[in-house]
């Protein structure tokens, strides 16, 4: 009761809900934090502390002379800190990480999204230590908001709304929030994500044309309606998708059939 004993305190993360996109798989189970040597209060009490940075269930080991004190190890739950705009993410979905999210047609991909299909994206709530904060935040608090503004009026993309929390099967928060935009017109969209009024991320994304639609394609020729025998007759076909957006890349298999009026159709060469 007069002090002088030597104690060792060691903390180890044993379980948790870390995000594999920011912490390598298996790292969390190996997190070990040796606490500073306890301060001898000279009254039978010894005090020390440590700073956990991984949201997890921790085991706190306290030993004297290599033997654990009664009750050691102690289990302690560490929850994520306050959501930080500087550490939160604007991301595509990943069904393997959070059920109910999707990467399909995500406009943040290098290929962009496709016109005529909903373009989903997500906010991922992170604290200052990159732990995912799964607590659902009320709209009147520091909620995530997104805006999407198209580069052309014809795109009809001009929206601002709170991102919607993605819930798990038990109705609990996952730390992911859903936003989207829709347009049938190709161009660029500026996506802006904020936490309250603080900017999280801003991206200019591409909306690309969809698959070729033969009924929307247009063929023209400067020679119509006349041509000269023995001279090349050029036909230009503009490939379009179902919403009449012009395709900007090649690779389509197009065939032109030419026949003399009153004669049977003759298959001509591929003109793609």
PDB file of C-alpha atoms in Angstrom:
ATOM      1  CA  UNK A   1       0.000   0.000   0.000  1.00  0.00           C
ATOM      2  CA  UNK A   2       3.004   2.306  -0.130  1.00  0.00           C
ATOM      3  CA  UNK A   3       3.821   1.851  -3.829  1.00  0.00           C
ATOM      4  CA  UNK A   4       6.960   0.596  -5.511  1.00  0.00           C
ATOM      5  CA  UNK A   5       5.406  -2.360  -7.425  1.00  0.00           C
ATOM      6  CA  UNK A   6       5.938  -2.724 -11.190  1.00  0.00           C
ATOM      7  CA  UNK A   7       2.942  -3.244 -13.504  1.00  0.00           C
ATOM      8  CA  UNK A   8       2.759  -3.729 -17.289  1.00  0.00           C
ATOM      9  CA  UNK A   9      -0.281  -2.701 -19.346  1.00  0.00           C
ATOM     10  CA  UNK A  10      -0.790  -3.914 -22.916  1.00  0.00           C
ATOM     11  CA  UNK A  11      -3.826  -3.310 -25.160  1.00  0.00           C
ATOM     12  CA  UNK A  12      -4.632  -5.403 -28.223  1.00  0.00           C
ATOM     13  CA  UNK A  13      -7.481  -5.010 -30.768  1.00  0.00           C
ATOM     14  CA  UNK A  14      -9.225  -8.368 -31.140  1.00  0.00           C
ATOM     15  CA  UNK A  15     -12.349  -7.600 -33.180  1.00  0.00           C
ATOM     16  CA  UNK A  16     -13.879  -4.654 -34.978  1.00  0.00           C
ATOM     17  CA  UNK A  17     -15.649  -3.289 -38.010  1.00  0.00           C
ATOM     18  CA  UNK A  18     -12.856  -1.739 -40.007  1.00  0.00           C
ATOM     19  CA  UNK A  19     -13.132  -0.797 -43.678  1.00  0.00           C
ATOM     20  CA  UNK A  20     -10.956  -3.072 -45.883  1.00  0.00           C
ATOM     21  CA  UNK A  21     -10.574  -0.203 -48.378  1.00  0.00           C
ATOM     22  CA  UNK A  22      -8.458   1.746 -45.875  1.00  0.00           C
ATOM     23  CA  UNK A  23      -6.978  -0.880 -43.531  1.00  0.00           C
ATOM     24  CA  UNK A  24      -5.350  -4.021 -44.898  1.00  0.00           C
ATOM     25  CA  UNK A  25      -7.123  -7.286 -44.098  1.00  0.00           C
ATOM     26  CA  UNK A  26      -5.860  -8.853 -40.883  1.00  0.00           C
ATOM     27  CA  UNK A  27      -4.168  -5.697 -39.617  1.00  0.00           C
ATOM     28  CA  UNK A  28      -6.762  -4.954 -36.978  1.00  0.00           C
ATOM     29  CA  UNK A  29      -6.329  -8.266 -35.125  1.00  0.00           C
ATOM     30  CA  UNK A  30      -2.613  -7.501 -34.753  1.00  0.00           C
ATOM     31  CA  UNK A  31      -2.908  -3.960 -33.411  1.00  0.00           C
ATOM     32  CA  UNK A  32      -0.967  -3.772 -30.152  1.00  0.00           C
ATOM     33  CA  UNK A  33      -0.597  -0.634 -28.029  1.00  0.00           C
ATOM     34  CA  UNK A  34       1.860  -0.775 -25.133  1.00  0.00           C
ATOM     35  CA  UNK A  35       0.723   1.748 -22.555  1.00  0.00           C
ATOM     36  CA  UNK A  36       3.289   3.968 -20.817  1.00  0.00           C
ATOM     37  CA  UNK A  37       4.680   2.712 -17.530  1.00  0.00           C
ATOM     38  CA  UNK A  38       2.042   3.214 -14.833  1.00  0.00           C
ATOM     39  CA  UNK A  39       2.460   6.177 -12.554  1.00  0.00           C
ATOM     40  CA  UNK A  40       2.855   5.075  -8.964  1.00  0.00           C
ATOM     41  CA  UNK A  41       0.419   7.144  -6.853  1.00  0.00           C
ATOM     42  CA  UNK A  42       2.221   5.936  -3.694  1.00  0.00           C
ATOM     43  CA  UNK A  43      -1.130   4.961  -2.198  1.00  0.00           C
ATOM     44  CA  UNK A  44      -1.620   1.510  -3.702  1.00  0.00           C
ATOM     45  CA  UNK A  45      -2.923   2.856  -7.003  1.00  0.00           C
ATOM     46  CA  UNK A  46      -1.149   2.894 -10.371  1.00  0.00           C
ATOM     47  CA  UNK A  47      -2.376   4.975 -13.320  1.00  0.00           C
ATOM     48  CA  UNK A  48      -1.631   4.753 -17.022  1.00  0.00           C
ATOM     49  CA  UNK A  49      -3.471   5.438 -20.297  1.00  0.00           C
ATOM     50  CA  UNK A  50      -3.330   4.720 -24.009  1.00  0.00           C
ATOM     51  CA  UNK A  51      -4.913   6.156 -27.159  1.00  0.00           C
ATOM     52  CA  UNK A  52      -6.652   3.578 -29.379  1.00  0.00           C
ATOM     53  CA  UNK A  53      -7.110   4.659 -32.999  1.00  0.00           C
ATOM     54  CA  UNK A  54      -8.957   1.601 -34.336  1.00  0.00           C
ATOM     55  CA  UNK A  55     -12.649   1.186 -33.564  1.00  0.00           C
ATOM     56  CA  UNK A  56     -12.790  -2.344 -32.202  1.00  0.00           C
ATOM     57  CA  UNK A  57     -13.185  -4.540 -29.145  1.00  0.00           C
ATOM     58  CA  UNK A  58      -9.901  -4.355 -27.268  1.00  0.00           C
ATOM     59  CA  UNK A  59      -8.295  -6.630 -24.701  1.00  0.00           C
ATOM     60  CA  UNK A  60      -6.420  -4.741 -21.991  1.00  0.00           C
ATOM     61  CA  UNK A  61      -3.800  -6.894 -20.258  1.00  0.00           C
ATOM     62  CA  UNK A  62      -2.482  -5.817 -16.836  1.00  0.00           C
ATOM     63  CA  UNK A  63       0.312  -7.880 -15.309  1.00  0.00           C
ATOM     64  CA  UNK A  64       2.682  -7.706 -12.368  1.00  0.00           C
ATOM     65  CA  UNK A  65       5.854  -9.723 -12.554  1.00  0.00           C
ATOM     66  CA  UNK A  66       4.517 -11.444 -15.667  1.00  0.00           C
ATOM     67  CA  UNK A  67       1.351 -12.668 -13.917  1.00  0.00           C
ATOM     68  CA  UNK A  68      -2.050 -11.150 -14.789  1.00  0.00           C
ATOM     69  CA  UNK A  69      -3.868  -9.242 -12.076  1.00  0.00           C
ATOM     70  CA  UNK A  70      -7.339 -10.425 -11.168  1.00  0.00           C
ATOM     71  CA  UNK A  71      -9.804  -9.881 -14.062  1.00  0.00           C
ATOM     72  CA  UNK A  72      -7.105  -9.323 -16.686  1.00  0.00           C
ATOM     73  CA  UNK A  73      -7.512  -9.189 -19.631  1.00  0.00           C
ATOM     74  CA  UNK A  74     -10.316  -6.666 -19.610  1.00  0.00           C
ATOM     75  CA  UNK A  75     -12.508  -6.171 -22.678  1.00  0.00           C
ATOM     76  CA  UNK A  76     -13.119  -2.605 -23.831  1.00  0.00           C
ATOM     77  CA  UNK A  77     -15.155  -1.349 -26.788  1.00  0.00           C
ATOM     78  CA  UNK A  78     -13.784   1.571 -28.814  1.00  0.00           C
ATOM     79  CA  UNK A  79     -16.329   3.307 -31.061  1.00  0.00           C
ATOM     80  CA  UNK A  80     -15.526   5.599 -34.019  1.00  0.00           C
ATOM     81  CA  UNK A  81     -14.971   9.278 -33.344  1.00  0.00           C
ATOM     82  CA  UNK A  82     -16.869  12.232 -34.801  1.00  0.00           C
ATOM     83  CA  UNK A  83     -17.315  12.055 -38.572  1.00  0.00           C
ATOM     84  CA  UNK A  84     -14.640  14.099 -40.323  1.00  0.00           C
ATOM     85  CA  UNK A  85     -15.282  15.752 -43.696  1.00  0.00           C
ATOM     86  CA  UNK A  86     -11.549  15.692 -44.439  1.00  0.00           C
ATOM     87  CA  UNK A  87     -11.399  11.899 -44.055  1.00  0.00           C
ATOM     88  CA  UNK A  88     -14.815  10.886 -45.435  1.00  0.00           C
ATOM     89  CA  UNK A  89     -15.036   9.524 -48.968  1.00  0.00           C
ATOM     90  CA  UNK A  90     -17.017   9.886 -52.180  1.00  0.00           C
ATOM     91  CA  UNK A  91     -16.978   6.363 -53.609  1.00  0.00           C
ATOM     92  CA  UNK A  92     -18.586   3.724 -55.789  1.00  0.00           C
ATOM     93  CA  UNK A  93     -20.539   0.974 -54.074  1.00  0.00           C
ATOM     94  CA  UNK A  94     -19.206  -2.483 -53.311  1.00  0.00           C
ATOM     95  CA  UNK A  95     -21.666  -5.269 -52.565  1.00  0.00           C
ATOM     96  CA  UNK A  96     -18.892  -7.329 -50.929  1.00  0.00           C
ATOM     97  CA  UNK A  97     -18.180  -4.551 -48.415  1.00  0.00           C
ATOM     98  CA  UNK A  98     -21.696  -3.219 -47.768  1.00  0.00           C
ATOM     99  CA  UNK A  99     -24.753  -5.151 -48.933  1.00  0.00           C
ATOM    100  CA  UNK A 100     -27.181  -3.042 -50.920  1.00  0.00           C
ATOM    101  CA  UNK A 101     -24.518  -0.888 -52.571  1.00  0.00           C
ATOM    102  CA  UNK A 102     -23.508  -1.277 -56.211  1.00  0.00           C
ATOM    103  CA  UNK A 103     -20.681  -0.321 -58.529  1.00  0.00           C
ATOM    104  CA  UNK A 104     -22.864  -0.762 -61.619  1.00  0.00           C
ATOM    105  CA  UNK A 105     -22.982   2.459 -63.681  1.00  0.00           C
ATOM    106  CA  UNK A 106     -21.102   4.400 -60.995  1.00  0.00           C
ATOM    107  CA  UNK A 107     -20.154   7.767 -62.559  1.00  0.00           C
ATOM    108  CA  UNK A 108     -16.909   7.881 -60.540  1.00  0.00           C
ATOM    109  CA  UNK A 109     -15.409   5.055 -62.607  1.00  0.00           C
ATOM    110  CA  UNK A 110     -12.952   6.067 -65.343  1.00  0.00           C
ATOM    111  CA  UNK A 111     -15.504   4.907 -67.933  1.00  0.00           C
ATOM    112  CA  UNK A 112     -18.182   7.160 -66.426  1.00  0.00           C
ATOM    113  CA  UNK A 113     -21.881   6.313 -66.347  1.00  0.00           C
ATOM    114  CA  UNK A 114     -24.184   5.491 -69.272  1.00  0.00           C
ATOM    115  CA  UNK A 115     -27.002   7.769 -70.397  1.00  0.00           C
ATOM    116  CA  UNK A 116     -30.476   6.492 -69.629  1.00  0.00           C
ATOM    117  CA  UNK A 117     -29.463   4.537 -66.509  1.00  0.00           C
ATOM    118  CA  UNK A 118     -29.410   5.735 -62.877  1.00  0.00           C
ATOM    119  CA  UNK A 119     -25.869   6.721 -61.830  1.00  0.00           C
ATOM    120  CA  UNK A 120     -25.309   5.830 -58.131  1.00  0.00           C
ATOM    121  CA  UNK A 121     -22.532   7.011 -55.830  1.00  0.00           C
ATOM    122  CA  UNK A 122     -21.944   6.937 -52.075  1.00  0.00           C
ATOM    123  CA  UNK A 123     -20.575   8.921 -49.165  1.00  0.00           C
ATOM    124  CA  UNK A 124     -18.558   6.893 -46.644  1.00  0.00           C
ATOM    125  CA  UNK A 125     -18.474   8.457 -43.168  1.00  0.00           C
ATOM    126  CA  UNK A 126     -14.985   8.373 -41.617  1.00  0.00           C
ATOM    127  CA  UNK A 127     -13.572   9.724 -38.389  1.00  0.00           C
ATOM    128  CA  UNK A 128     -10.122  11.339 -38.135  1.00  0.00           C
ATOM    129  CA  UNK A 129      -8.530   7.862 -37.852  1.00  0.00           C
ATOM    130  CA  UNK A 130     -10.320   6.457 -40.933  1.00  0.00           C
ATOM    131  CA  UNK A 131     -12.756   4.342 -38.931  1.00  0.00           C
ATOM    132  CA  UNK A 132     -16.123   4.043 -40.640  1.00  0.00           C
ATOM    133  CA  UNK A 133     -18.763   5.775 -38.527  1.00  0.00           C
ATOM    134  CA  UNK A 134     -21.887   3.651 -38.849  1.00  0.00           C
ATOM    135  CA  UNK A 135     -24.095   5.880 -36.700  1.00  0.00           C
ATOM    136  CA  UNK A 136     -26.976   7.274 -38.778  1.00  0.00           C
ATOM    137  CA  UNK A 137     -26.909  11.078 -38.570  1.00  0.00           C
ATOM    138  CA  UNK A 138     -30.134  13.077 -38.512  1.00  0.00           C
ATOM    139  CA  UNK A 139     -30.812  15.357 -41.471  1.00  0.00           C
ATOM    140  CA  UNK A 140     -30.773  18.423 -39.223  1.00  0.00           C
ATOM    141  CA  UNK A 141     -27.290  17.534 -37.938  1.00  0.00           C
ATOM    142  CA  UNK A 142     -24.031  17.052 -39.806  1.00  0.00           C
ATOM    143  CA  UNK A 143     -25.619  14.979 -42.537  1.00  0.00           C
ATOM    144  CA  UNK A 144     -24.164  14.308 -45.984  1.00  0.00           C
ATOM    145  CA  UNK A 145     -25.600  16.315 -48.865  1.00  0.00           C
ATOM    146  CA  UNK A 146     -24.881  16.007 -52.559  1.00  0.00           C
ATOM    147  CA  UNK A 147     -25.467  18.182 -55.590  1.00  0.00           C
ATOM    148  CA  UNK A 148     -25.321  17.127 -59.238  1.00  0.00           C
ATOM    149  CA  UNK A 149     -25.225  19.739 -62.006  1.00  0.00           C
ATOM    150  CA  UNK A 150     -25.069  18.868 -65.704  1.00  0.00           C
ATOM    151  CA  UNK A 151     -22.866  20.721 -68.194  1.00  0.00           C
ATOM    152  CA  UNK A 152     -25.823  21.090 -70.619  1.00  0.00           C
ATOM    153  CA  UNK A 153     -29.360  22.286 -69.938  1.00  0.00           C
ATOM    154  CA  UNK A 154     -30.598  19.391 -72.073  1.00  0.00           C
ATOM    155  CA  UNK A 155     -29.210  16.935 -69.514  1.00  0.00           C
ATOM    156  CA  UNK A 156     -31.846  18.138 -67.004  1.00  0.00           C
ATOM    157  CA  UNK A 157     -29.465  17.434 -64.106  1.00  0.00           C
ATOM    158  CA  UNK A 158     -29.685  20.087 -61.414  1.00  0.00           C
ATOM    159  CA  UNK A 159     -30.304  18.546 -58.010  1.00  0.00           C
ATOM    160  CA  UNK A 160     -29.400  19.007 -54.355  1.00  0.00           C
ATOM    161  CA  UNK A 161     -30.503  16.560 -51.674  1.00  0.00           C
ATOM    162  CA  UNK A 162     -29.428  14.793 -48.475  1.00  0.00           C
ATOM    163  CA  UNK A 163     -27.709  11.476 -49.095  1.00  0.00           C
ATOM    164  CA  UNK A 164     -29.786   8.529 -47.828  1.00  0.00           C
ATOM    165  CA  UNK A 165     -28.300   6.217 -45.194  1.00  0.00           C
ATOM    166  CA  UNK A 166     -27.685   2.641 -46.371  1.00  0.00           C
ATOM    167  CA  UNK A 167     -28.955   0.319 -43.636  1.00  0.00           C
ATOM    168  CA  UNK A 168     -28.014  -3.278 -42.921  1.00  0.00           C
ATOM    169  CA  UNK A 169     -30.438  -6.212 -42.604  1.00  0.00           C
ATOM    170  CA  UNK A 170     -31.185  -5.215 -39.007  1.00  0.00           C
ATOM    171  CA  UNK A 171     -31.984  -1.630 -39.916  1.00  0.00           C
ATOM    172  CA  UNK A 172     -28.749  -0.287 -38.466  1.00  0.00           C
ATOM    173  CA  UNK A 173     -26.423   2.202 -40.117  1.00  0.00           C
ATOM    174  CA  UNK A 174     -23.448   1.078 -42.194  1.00  0.00           C
ATOM    175  CA  UNK A 175     -21.666   4.413 -42.493  1.00  0.00           C
ATOM    176  CA  UNK A 176     -22.528   4.540 -46.203  1.00  0.00           C
ATOM    177  CA  UNK A 177     -24.933   7.079 -47.742  1.00  0.00           C
ATOM    178  CA  UNK A 178     -26.544   6.936 -51.186  1.00  0.00           C
ATOM    179  CA  UNK A 179     -26.835   9.612 -53.857  1.00  0.00           C
ATOM    180  CA  UNK A 180     -27.563   9.494 -57.584  1.00  0.00           C
ATOM    181  CA  UNK A 181     -28.503  11.372 -60.736  1.00  0.00           C
ATOM    182  CA  UNK A 182     -30.408  10.454 -63.912  1.00  0.00           C
ATOM    183  CA  UNK A 183     -30.031  11.772 -67.440  1.00  0.00           C
ATOM    184  CA  UNK A 184     -30.668  10.581 -71.000  1.00  0.00           C
ATOM    185  CA  UNK A 185     -28.165  13.029 -72.505  1.00  0.00           C
ATOM    186  CA  UNK A 186     -24.383  12.649 -72.720  1.00  0.00           C
ATOM    187  CA  UNK A 187     -22.062  15.264 -71.278  1.00  0.00           C
ATOM    188  CA  UNK A 188     -20.431  16.044 -67.937  1.00  0.00           C
ATOM    189  CA  UNK A 189     -21.901  16.286 -64.441  1.00  0.00           C
ATOM    190  CA  UNK A 190     -20.299  18.019 -61.467  1.00  0.00           C
ATOM    191  CA  UNK A 191     -20.938  15.964 -58.315  1.00  0.00           C
ATOM    192  CA  UNK A 192     -20.333  17.769 -55.036  1.00  0.00           C
ATOM    193  CA  UNK A 193     -20.526  16.084 -51.602  1.00  0.00           C
ATOM    194  CA  UNK A 194     -20.617  17.959 -48.301  1.00  0.00           C
ATOM    195  CA  UNK A 195     -20.848  17.058 -44.628  1.00  0.00           C
ATOM    196  CA  UNK A 196     -23.184  19.754 -43.422  1.00  0.00           C
ATOM    197  CA  UNK A 197     -21.661  22.796 -45.122  1.00  0.00           C
ATOM    198  CA  UNK A 198     -18.104  21.424 -45.280  1.00  0.00           C
ATOM    199  CA  UNK A 199     -16.853  20.084 -48.603  1.00  0.00           C
ATOM    200  CA  UNK A 200     -15.939  16.399 -48.680  1.00  0.00           C
ATOM    201  CA  UNK A 201     -15.252  15.951 -52.392  1.00  0.00           C
ATOM    202  CA  UNK A 202     -16.021  17.435 -55.799  1.00  0.00           C
ATOM    203  CA  UNK A 203     -15.774  15.446 -59.022  1.00  0.00           C
ATOM    204  CA  UNK A 204     -16.565  16.180 -62.654  1.00  0.00           C
ATOM    205  CA  UNK A 205     -17.804  12.907 -64.157  1.00  0.00           C
ATOM    206  CA  UNK A 206     -18.688  11.753 -67.654  1.00  0.00           C
ATOM    207  CA  UNK A 207     -22.016  10.506 -68.971  1.00  0.00           C
ATOM    208  CA  UNK A 208     -21.307   8.308 -72.003  1.00  0.00           C
ATOM    209  CA  UNK A 209     -23.703   7.083 -74.716  1.00  0.00           C
ATOM    210  CA  UNK A 210     -25.335   3.707 -74.354  1.00  0.00           C
ATOM    211  CA  UNK A 211     -25.317   0.747 -76.739  1.00  0.00           C
ATOM    212  CA  UNK A 212     -25.919   1.384 -80.426  1.00  0.00           C
ATOM    213  CA  UNK A 213     -29.566   1.480 -81.480  1.00  0.00           C
ATOM    214  CA  UNK A 214     -29.948   0.745 -85.222  1.00  0.00           C
ATOM    215  CA  UNK A 215     -33.311   2.502 -85.446  1.00  0.00           C
ATOM    216  CA  UNK A 216     -31.726   5.745 -84.194  1.00  0.00           C
ATOM    217  CA  UNK A 217     -28.662   5.670 -86.479  1.00  0.00           C
ATOM    218  CA  UNK A 218     -28.543   8.040 -89.463  1.00  0.00           C
ATOM    219  CA  UNK A 219     -26.938   7.380 -92.874  1.00  0.00           C
ATOM    220  CA  UNK A 220     -26.115  10.314 -95.213  1.00  0.00           C
ATOM    221  CA  UNK A 221     -24.251  10.798 -98.496  1.00  0.00           C
ATOM    222  CA  UNK A 222     -23.322  13.901-100.413  1.00  0.00           C
ATOM    223  CA  UNK A 223     -24.252  12.069-103.625  1.00  0.00           C
ATOM    224  CA  UNK A 224     -27.916  11.475-102.772  1.00  0.00           C
ATOM    225  CA  UNK A 225     -29.903  10.975-104.903  1.00  0.00           C
ATOM    226  CA  UNK A 226     -27.373  10.726-107.772  1.00  0.00           C
ATOM    227  CA  UNK A 227     -24.164   8.770-108.278  1.00  0.00           C
ATOM    228  CA  UNK A 228     -21.741   8.286-111.166  1.00  0.00           C
ATOM    229  CA  UNK A 229     -20.968   4.829-112.545  1.00  0.00           C
ATOM    230  CA  UNK A 230     -17.399   3.765-111.822  1.00  0.00           C
ATOM    231  CA  UNK A 231     -16.872   6.273-109.017  1.00  0.00           C
ATOM    232  CA  UNK A 232     -16.853   5.644-105.297  1.00  0.00           C
ATOM    233  CA  UNK A 233     -20.103   6.490-103.567  1.00  0.00           C
ATOM    234  CA  UNK A 234     -19.440   7.398 -99.914  1.00  0.00           C
ATOM    235  CA  UNK A 235     -22.057   6.738 -97.298  1.00  0.00           C
ATOM    236  CA  UNK A 236     -21.563   8.110 -93.770  1.00  0.00           C
ATOM    237  CA  UNK A 237     -23.431   6.497 -90.904  1.00  0.00           C
ATOM    238  CA  UNK A 238     -23.724   8.243 -87.552  1.00  0.00           C
ATOM    239  CA  UNK A 239     -24.092   5.657 -84.790  1.00  0.00           C
ATOM    240  CA  UNK A 240     -26.509   6.612 -82.009  1.00  0.00           C
ATOM    241  CA  UNK A 241     -27.883   5.067 -78.851  1.00  0.00           C
ATOM    242  CA  UNK A 242     -31.557   4.692 -77.924  1.00  0.00           C
ATOM    243  CA  UNK A 243     -31.682   8.355 -76.790  1.00  0.00           C
ATOM    244  CA  UNK A 244     -30.063   9.617 -80.016  1.00  0.00           C
ATOM    245  CA  UNK A 245     -26.739  10.386 -78.363  1.00  0.00           C
ATOM    246  CA  UNK A 246     -23.932  10.005 -80.886  1.00  0.00           C
ATOM    247  CA  UNK A 247     -21.439   7.237 -80.139  1.00  0.00           C
ATOM    248  CA  UNK A 248     -17.898   8.580 -79.926  1.00  0.00           C
ATOM    249  CA  UNK A 249     -15.960   5.330 -80.268  1.00  0.00           C
ATOM    250  CA  UNK A 250     -15.755   2.778 -83.066  1.00  0.00           C
ATOM    251  CA  UNK A 251     -15.785  -0.997 -83.060  1.00  0.00           C
ATOM    252  CA  UNK A 252     -19.398  -1.512 -84.142  1.00  0.00           C
ATOM    253  CA  UNK A 253     -20.096  -4.155 -86.847  1.00  0.00           C
ATOM    254  CA  UNK A 254     -22.051  -2.308 -89.528  1.00  0.00           C
ATOM    255  CA  UNK A 255     -23.035  -3.788 -92.890  1.00  0.00           C
ATOM    256  CA  UNK A 256     -24.356  -1.973 -95.965  1.00  0.00           C
ATOM    257  CA  UNK A 257     -26.414  -3.945 -98.473  1.00  0.00           C
ATOM    258  CA  UNK A 258     -26.701  -2.542-101.998  1.00  0.00           C
ATOM    259  CA  UNK A 259     -29.191  -3.734-104.619  1.00  0.00           C
ATOM    260  CA  UNK A 260     -30.418  -2.522-107.992  1.00  0.00           C
ATOM    261  CA  UNK A 261     -34.100  -1.676-108.050  1.00  0.00           C
ATOM    262  CA  UNK A 262     -35.969  -4.692-109.333  1.00  0.00           C
ATOM    263  CA  UNK A 263     -33.067  -7.068-108.583  1.00  0.00           C
ATOM    264  CA  UNK A 264     -32.378  -9.360-105.621  1.00  0.00           C
ATOM    265  CA  UNK A 265     -30.459  -7.922-102.647  1.00  0.00           C
ATOM    266  CA  UNK A 266     -26.703  -8.440-102.894  1.00  0.00           C
ATOM    267  CA  UNK A 267     -24.588  -8.466 -99.757  1.00  0.00           C
ATOM    268  CA  UNK A 268     -21.829  -5.844 -99.973  1.00  0.00           C
ATOM    269  CA  UNK A 269     -18.678  -5.338 -97.953  1.00  0.00           C
ATOM    270  CA  UNK A 270     -18.596  -4.338 -94.317  1.00  0.00           C
ATOM    271  CA  UNK A 271     -18.249  -0.580 -94.035  1.00  0.00           C
ATOM    272  CA  UNK A 272     -17.575  -0.228 -90.299  1.00  0.00           C
TER     273      UNK A 272
END
